[in-house]
Amino acid sequence: MSGTPPARRTVLRAAALAPAVGLGLTACSSGGDGGSRSAPTAPVDLGESDDVKVGASKLYTDRNVVVSRVSDDEYKAFSTICTHARCPINKLEGHKLICQCHGSQFDATNGEVLKEPAVSPLAELPVKVENGKIIAGPEKKA
């Protein structure tokens, strides 16, 4: 009879921890929620080119893209899907992108890893300005 209370405590403790473990696994999974965990697969209009000042970076969380303006007529764009666990990055401090899932950090101007656990740089995206609008993402395939 003395074995029953510890076994019951163990079962109750495990039941109490199950929701927290589930949340952790959800954050780490690659998920099947489509667009929120993928970079653009075709060109997307990000708005006015003057919205990104020379020397600055802008995060477009709804498109999973960051754009940095190198000079008056040169822009760089990168996917903001973390290369560690495919979490969408939604925090930009200056030129530093910070992934909320595991703390990876990237340079928004070149996509390079600033802090692990990610070890691969962000994917660079083609970017251009057309009629005063920033267009980023790969060309549509015919």
Coordinates of N, CA and C in Angstrom, one line a residue:
M1 N 0.8 -1.2 0.0 CA 0.0 0.0 0.0 C 0.9 1.3 0.0
S2 N 2.1 1.2 0.5 CA 2.9 2.3 0.5 C 3.4 2.7 -0.9
G3 N 3.3 1.9 -1.9 CA 3.7 2.2 -3.2 C 2.6 3.0 -4.0
T4 N 1.4 3.0 -3.5 CA 0.3 3.7 -4.2 C 0.5 5.2 -4.2
P5 N 0.7 5.9 -3.1 CA 0.8 7.3 -3.1 C 1.9 7.9 -4.0
P6 N 3.1 7.3 -4.0 CA 4.1 7.9 -4.9 C 3.7 7.7 -6.4
A7 N 3.2 6.6 -6.7 CA 2.8 6.3 -8.1 C 1.7 7.3 -8.5
R8 N 0.7 7.6 -7.6 CA -0.3 8.6 -7.9 C 0.3 10.0 -8.1
R9 N 1.2 10.3 -7.2 CA 1.9 11.6 -7.3 C 2.6 11.8 -8.6
T10 N 3.2 10.7 -9.0 CA 4.0 10.7 -10.3 C 3.0 10.9 -11.5
V11 N 1.9 10.2 -11.5 CA 0.9 10.4 -12.5 C 0.3 11.8 -12.5
L12 N 0.0 12.3 -11.4 CA -0.6 13.7 -11.3 C 0.4 14.7 -11.7
R13 N 1.7 14.5 -11.4 CA 2.8 15.5 -11.8 C 2.9 15.5 -13.3
A14 N 2.9 14.3 -13.9 CA 3.0 14.1 -15.3 C 1.8 14.8 -16.0
A15 N 0.6 14.6 -15.5 CA -0.5 15.2 -16.1 C -0.5 16.7 -16.0
A16 N 0.1 17.2 -14.9 CA 0.2 18.7 -14.8 C 1.2 19.3 -15.8
L17 N 2.2 18.5 -16.1 CA 3.3 19.0 -17.0 C 3.0 18.9 -18.5
A18 N 2.0 18.0 -18.8 CA 1.7 17.7 -20.2 C 1.4 18.9 -21.0
P19 N 0.5 19.9 -20.5 CA 0.3 21.0 -21.4 C 1.5 21.9 -21.7
A20 N 2.4 22.0 -20.7 CA 3.6 22.8 -20.9 C 4.5 22.2 -21.9
V21 N 4.6 20.8 -21.9 CA 5.4 20.1 -22.9 C 4.8 20.3 -24.3
G22 N 3.5 20.2 -24.4 CA 2.8 20.4 -25.6 C 3.1 21.8 -26.2
L23 N 3.1 22.8 -25.4 CA 3.4 24.2 -25.9 C 4.8 24.3 -26.4
G24 N 5.7 23.6 -25.7 CA 7.1 23.7 -26.1 C 7.3 23.0 -27.4
L25 N 6.7 21.8 -27.6 CA 6.8 21.1 -28.9 C 6.1 21.9 -30.0
T26 N 5.1 22.6 -29.7 CA 4.4 23.4 -30.8 C 5.3 24.5 -31.2
A27 N 6.0 25.2 -30.3 CA 7.0 26.3 -30.6 C 8.1 25.8 -31.5
C28 N 8.5 24.5 -31.2 CA 9.7 24.0 -31.9 C 9.4 23.3 -33.3
S29 N 8.1 23.0 -33.5 CA 7.7 22.2 -34.7 C 7.8 23.1 -35.9
S30 N 8.0 22.5 -37.1 CA 8.0 23.2 -38.3 C 6.6 23.6 -38.7
G31 N 5.6 22.9 -38.1 CA 4.2 23.3 -38.3 C 3.7 23.2 -39.7
G32 N 2.4 23.2 -39.8 CA 1.7 23.1 -41.1 C 0.8 24.3 -41.3
D33 N 1.2 25.5 -40.8 CA 0.3 26.6 -40.9 C 0.6 27.5 -42.1
G34 N 1.2 26.9 -43.1 CA 1.4 27.6 -44.4 C 2.2 28.8 -44.4
G35 N 1.5 29.9 -44.8 CA 2.2 31.2 -45.0 C 2.9 31.8 -43.9
S36 N 2.6 31.5 -42.6 CA 3.2 32.2 -41.5 C 4.6 31.7 -41.3
R37 N 5.0 30.5 -41.9 CA 6.3 30.0 -41.7 C 7.0 29.8 -43.0
S38 N 6.7 30.7 -44.0 CA 7.4 30.6 -45.3 C 7.7 32.0 -45.8
A39 N 8.8 32.1 -46.5 CA 9.2 33.4 -47.2 C 8.3 33.5 -48.4
P40 N 8.3 34.7 -49.0 CA 7.5 34.8 -50.3 C 8.0 33.8 -51.3
T41 N 7.1 33.3 -52.1 CA 7.4 32.4 -53.2 C 7.2 33.1 -54.5
A42 N 6.8 34.3 -54.5 CA 6.6 35.2 -55.7 C 6.8 36.6 -55.2
P43 N 7.1 37.5 -56.2 CA 7.3 38.9 -55.8 C 6.1 39.5 -55.0
V44 N 6.4 40.2 -53.9 CA 5.4 40.9 -53.1 C 5.7 42.4 -53.0
D45 N 4.7 43.2 -53.1 CA 4.8 44.7 -53.0 C 4.9 45.0 -51.5
L46 N 6.0 45.6 -51.1 CA 6.2 45.9 -49.7 C 5.9 47.4 -49.3
G47 N 5.5 48.1 -50.3 CA 5.1 49.5 -50.1 C 6.2 50.5 -50.6
E48 N 6.1 51.7 -50.2 CA 6.9 52.8 -50.7 C 8.4 52.6 -50.4
S49 N 9.2 52.9 -51.4 CA 10.7 52.7 -51.2 C 11.2 53.7 -50.2
D50 N 10.6 54.9 -50.1 CA 11.1 55.8 -49.1 C 10.7 55.5 -47.7
D51 N 9.9 54.4 -47.5 CA 9.6 53.9 -46.1 C 10.9 53.4 -45.4
V52 N 11.9 53.0 -46.2 CA 13.1 52.5 -45.7 C 14.2 53.5 -46.0
K53 N 14.7 54.1 -45.0 CA 15.7 55.2 -45.1 C 17.1 54.6 -45.3
V54 N 17.9 55.4 -46.0 CA 19.3 54.9 -46.2 C 19.9 54.6 -44.9
G55 N 20.6 53.4 -44.8 CA 21.2 53.0 -43.5 C 20.3 52.3 -42.6
A56 N 19.0 52.2 -42.9 CA 18.0 51.6 -42.0 C 17.5 50.2 -42.5
S57 N 16.8 49.5 -41.6 CA 16.2 48.2 -42.0 C 14.7 48.3 -41.6
K58 N 13.9 47.6 -42.3 CA 12.5 47.5 -41.9 C 12.0 46.1 -42.0
L59 N 11.3 45.7 -41.0 CA 10.7 44.3 -40.9 C 9.3 44.3 -41.4
Y60 N 9.0 43.4 -42.3 CA 7.6 43.2 -42.8 C 7.1 41.9 -42.3
T61 N 6.6 41.9 -41.1 CA 6.2 40.6 -40.4 C 5.1 39.9 -41.2
D62 N 4.2 40.6 -41.8 CA 3.1 40.0 -42.6 C 3.6 39.3 -43.8
R63 N 4.8 39.6 -44.3 CA 5.4 38.9 -45.5 C 6.6 38.1 -45.2
N64 N 7.1 38.1 -43.9 CA 8.3 37.4 -43.5 C 9.5 37.8 -44.3
V65 N 9.7 39.2 -44.4 CA 10.8 39.8 -45.1 C 11.3 40.9 -44.3
V66 N 12.7 41.1 -44.4 CA 13.3 42.3 -43.8 C 14.0 42.9 -45.0
V67 N 13.9 44.3 -45.1 CA 14.6 45.0 -46.2 C 15.5 46.0 -45.5
S68 N 16.8 46.1 -46.0 CA 17.7 47.1 -45.6 C 18.1 47.9 -46.8
R69 N 18.2 49.2 -46.5 CA 18.6 50.1 -47.6 C 20.1 50.5 -47.5
V70 N 20.9 50.0 -48.4 CA 22.3 50.2 -48.3 C 22.7 51.7 -48.8
S71 N 22.1 52.1 -49.9 CA 22.3 53.4 -50.5 C 21.0 53.9 -51.1
D72 N 21.1 55.1 -51.8 CA 19.9 55.6 -52.4 C 19.2 54.6 -53.3
D73 N 19.9 53.8 -54.0 CA 19.3 52.9 -55.0 C 19.7 51.4 -54.8
E74 N 20.2 51.1 -53.6 CA 20.5 49.7 -53.3 C 19.8 49.2 -52.1
Y75 N 19.1 48.1 -52.2 CA 18.4 47.5 -51.1 C 18.8 46.0 -51.0
K76 N 18.7 45.5 -49.8 CA 18.9 44.0 -49.6 C 17.7 43.5 -48.9
A77 N 17.3 42.3 -49.2 CA 16.1 41.7 -48.6 C 16.4 40.3 -48.2
F78 N 15.9 39.8 -47.1 CA 16.1 38.5 -46.6 C 14.8 37.9 -46.0
S79 N 14.7 36.6 -46.1 CA 13.6 35.9 -45.5 C 13.7 36.1 -44.0
T80 N 12.7 36.2 -43.2 CA 12.8 36.3 -41.8 C 12.2 35.0 -41.1
I81 N 12.4 33.9 -41.8 CA 12.1 32.6 -41.3 C 13.4 32.1 -40.7
C82 N 13.5 31.9 -39.4 CA 14.7 31.5 -38.7 C 15.2 30.1 -39.3
T83 N 16.5 30.1 -39.5 CA 17.1 28.9 -40.1 C 17.3 27.8 -39.1
H84 N 17.0 28.1 -37.8 CA 17.2 27.0 -36.8 C 15.9 26.1 -36.7
A85 N 14.7 26.7 -36.4 CA 13.5 25.9 -36.3 C 12.4 26.4 -37.1
R86 N 12.7 27.3 -38.1 CA 11.6 27.8 -39.0 C 10.6 28.7 -38.4
C87 N 10.9 29.3 -37.3 CA 10.0 30.2 -36.6 C 10.0 31.6 -37.4
P88 N 8.9 32.2 -37.6 CA 8.9 33.6 -38.2 C 9.5 34.6 -37.2
I89 N 10.4 35.4 -37.6 CA 11.1 36.3 -36.7 C 10.2 37.6 -36.8
N90 N 9.9 38.1 -35.6 CA 9.0 39.3 -35.5 C 9.6 40.4 -34.7
K91 N 10.9 40.4 -34.5 CA 11.5 41.5 -33.7 C 12.8 42.0 -34.4
L92 N 12.8 43.3 -34.6 CA 14.0 44.0 -35.2 C 14.4 45.1 -34.3
E93 N 15.7 45.1 -33.8 CA 16.3 46.2 -33.0 C 17.4 46.7 -33.8
G94 N 17.2 47.9 -34.4 CA 18.2 48.5 -35.3 C 18.4 47.6 -36.5
H95 N 19.5 46.9 -36.6 CA 19.8 45.9 -37.7 C 19.8 44.5 -37.2
K96 N 19.4 44.3 -36.0 CA 19.5 42.9 -35.4 C 18.1 42.3 -35.3
L97 N 17.9 41.2 -36.0 CA 16.7 40.4 -36.0 C 16.8 39.4 -34.9
I98 N 15.7 39.3 -34.1 CA 15.8 38.4 -32.9 C 14.6 37.4 -33.0
C99 N 14.9 36.1 -33.0 CA 13.9 35.0 -33.1 C 13.4 34.8 -31.7
Q100 N 12.1 34.8 -31.5 CA 11.5 34.7 -30.2 C 11.5 33.2 -29.8
C101 N 11.7 32.3 -30.7 CA 11.5 30.8 -30.3 C 12.7 30.4 -29.5
H102 N 14.0 30.6 -29.9 CA 15.1 30.1 -29.2 C 16.2 31.1 -29.1
G103 N 16.0 32.4 -29.5 CA 17.0 33.4 -29.2 C 18.0 33.6 -30.3
S104 N 17.9 32.9 -31.4 CA 18.8 33.2 -32.5 C 18.8 34.6 -32.9
Q105 N 19.9 35.2 -33.4 CA 19.9 36.6 -33.8 C 20.6 36.6 -35.2
F106 N 20.2 37.5 -36.0 CA 20.7 37.7 -37.4 C 20.9 39.2 -37.7
D107 N 21.9 39.5 -38.6 CA 22.1 40.8 -39.1 C 21.2 41.0 -40.3
A108 N 20.3 42.1 -40.2 CA 19.3 42.3 -41.2 C 20.0 42.9 -42.5
T109 N 21.2 43.3 -42.4 CA 21.9 43.9 -43.6 C 22.6 42.8 -44.5
N110 N 22.9 41.7 -43.9 CA 23.5 40.6 -44.7 C 23.0 39.2 -44.4
G111 N 22.1 39.1 -43.5 CA 21.5 37.8 -43.2 C 22.4 36.9 -42.3
E112 N 23.6 37.3 -41.9 CA 24.5 36.5 -41.2 C 24.0 36.2 -39.7
V113 N 24.4 35.1 -39.2 CA 24.0 34.7 -37.8 C 24.9 35.5 -36.9
L114 N 24.2 36.2 -35.9 CA 24.9 36.9 -34.8 C 25.0 36.1 -33.5
K115 N 24.0 35.3 -33.3 CA 23.9 34.5 -32.1 C 23.2 33.1 -32.4
E116 N 23.8 32.1 -31.9 CA 23.2 30.7 -32.1 C 22.0 30.6 -31.2
P117 N 21.1 29.6 -31.4 CA 21.4 28.3 -32.0 C 21.4 28.2 -33.5
A118 N 20.9 29.1 -34.2 CA 21.0 29.1 -35.7 C 22.4 29.1 -36.1
V119 N 22.8 28.4 -37.2 CA 24.1 28.4 -37.7 C 24.1 28.8 -39.2
S120 N 23.0 28.7 -39.8 CA 22.9 29.1 -41.3 C 22.4 30.5 -41.4
P121 N 22.9 31.3 -42.3 CA 22.3 32.6 -42.5 C 20.9 32.6 -43.1
L122 N 20.3 33.7 -43.0 CA 18.9 33.9 -43.6 C 19.0 33.8 -45.1
A123 N 18.0 33.4 -45.8 CA 17.9 33.3 -47.2 C 17.8 34.7 -47.8
E124 N 18.7 35.0 -48.7 CA 18.5 36.3 -49.4 C 17.4 36.2 -50.5
L125 N 16.7 37.3 -50.6 CA 15.6 37.4 -51.6 C 15.9 38.5 -52.6
P126 N 15.6 38.2 -53.9 CA 15.7 39.3 -54.9 C 14.9 40.5 -54.5
V127 N 15.4 41.7 -54.7 CA 14.6 42.9 -54.3 C 14.9 44.0 -55.4
K128 N 13.9 44.8 -55.7 CA 14.0 45.8 -56.6 C 13.0 46.9 -56.3
V129 N 13.2 48.1 -56.9 CA 12.2 49.2 -56.8 C 11.6 49.4 -58.1
E130 N 10.3 49.3 -58.2 CA 9.5 49.6 -59.4 C 8.4 50.6 -59.1
N131 N 8.5 51.7 -59.9 CA 7.5 52.8 -59.7 C 7.4 53.3 -58.2
G132 N 8.5 53.4 -57.6 CA 8.6 53.8 -56.2 C 8.2 52.8 -55.1
K133 N 8.0 51.6 -55.5 CA 7.6 50.5 -54.6 C 8.7 49.5 -54.5
I134 N 8.8 49.0 -53.2 CA 9.8 47.9 -53.0 C 9.1 46.6 -53.3
I135 N 9.7 45.8 -54.2 CA 9.2 44.5 -54.6 C 10.3 43.5 -54.2
A136 N 9.9 42.5 -53.4 CA 10.9 41.5 -53.0 C 10.3 40.1 -53.2
G137 N 11.1 39.1 -53.4 CA 10.7 37.7 -53.6 C 11.1 37.3 -55.0
P138 N 11.2 35.9 -55.1 CA 11.6 35.4 -56.4 C 10.5 35.6 -57.5
E139 N 11.0 35.7 -58.7 CA 10.1 35.9 -59.9 C 9.2 34.7 -60.0
K140 N 8.0 35.0 -60.5 CA 7.1 33.9 -60.8 C 7.6 33.0 -61.9
K141 N 7.4 31.7 -61.7 CA 7.9 30.8 -62.8 C 6.7 30.6 -63.8
A142 N 7.1 30.6 -65.0 CA 6.1 30.5 -66.1 C 5.7 29.0 -66.3

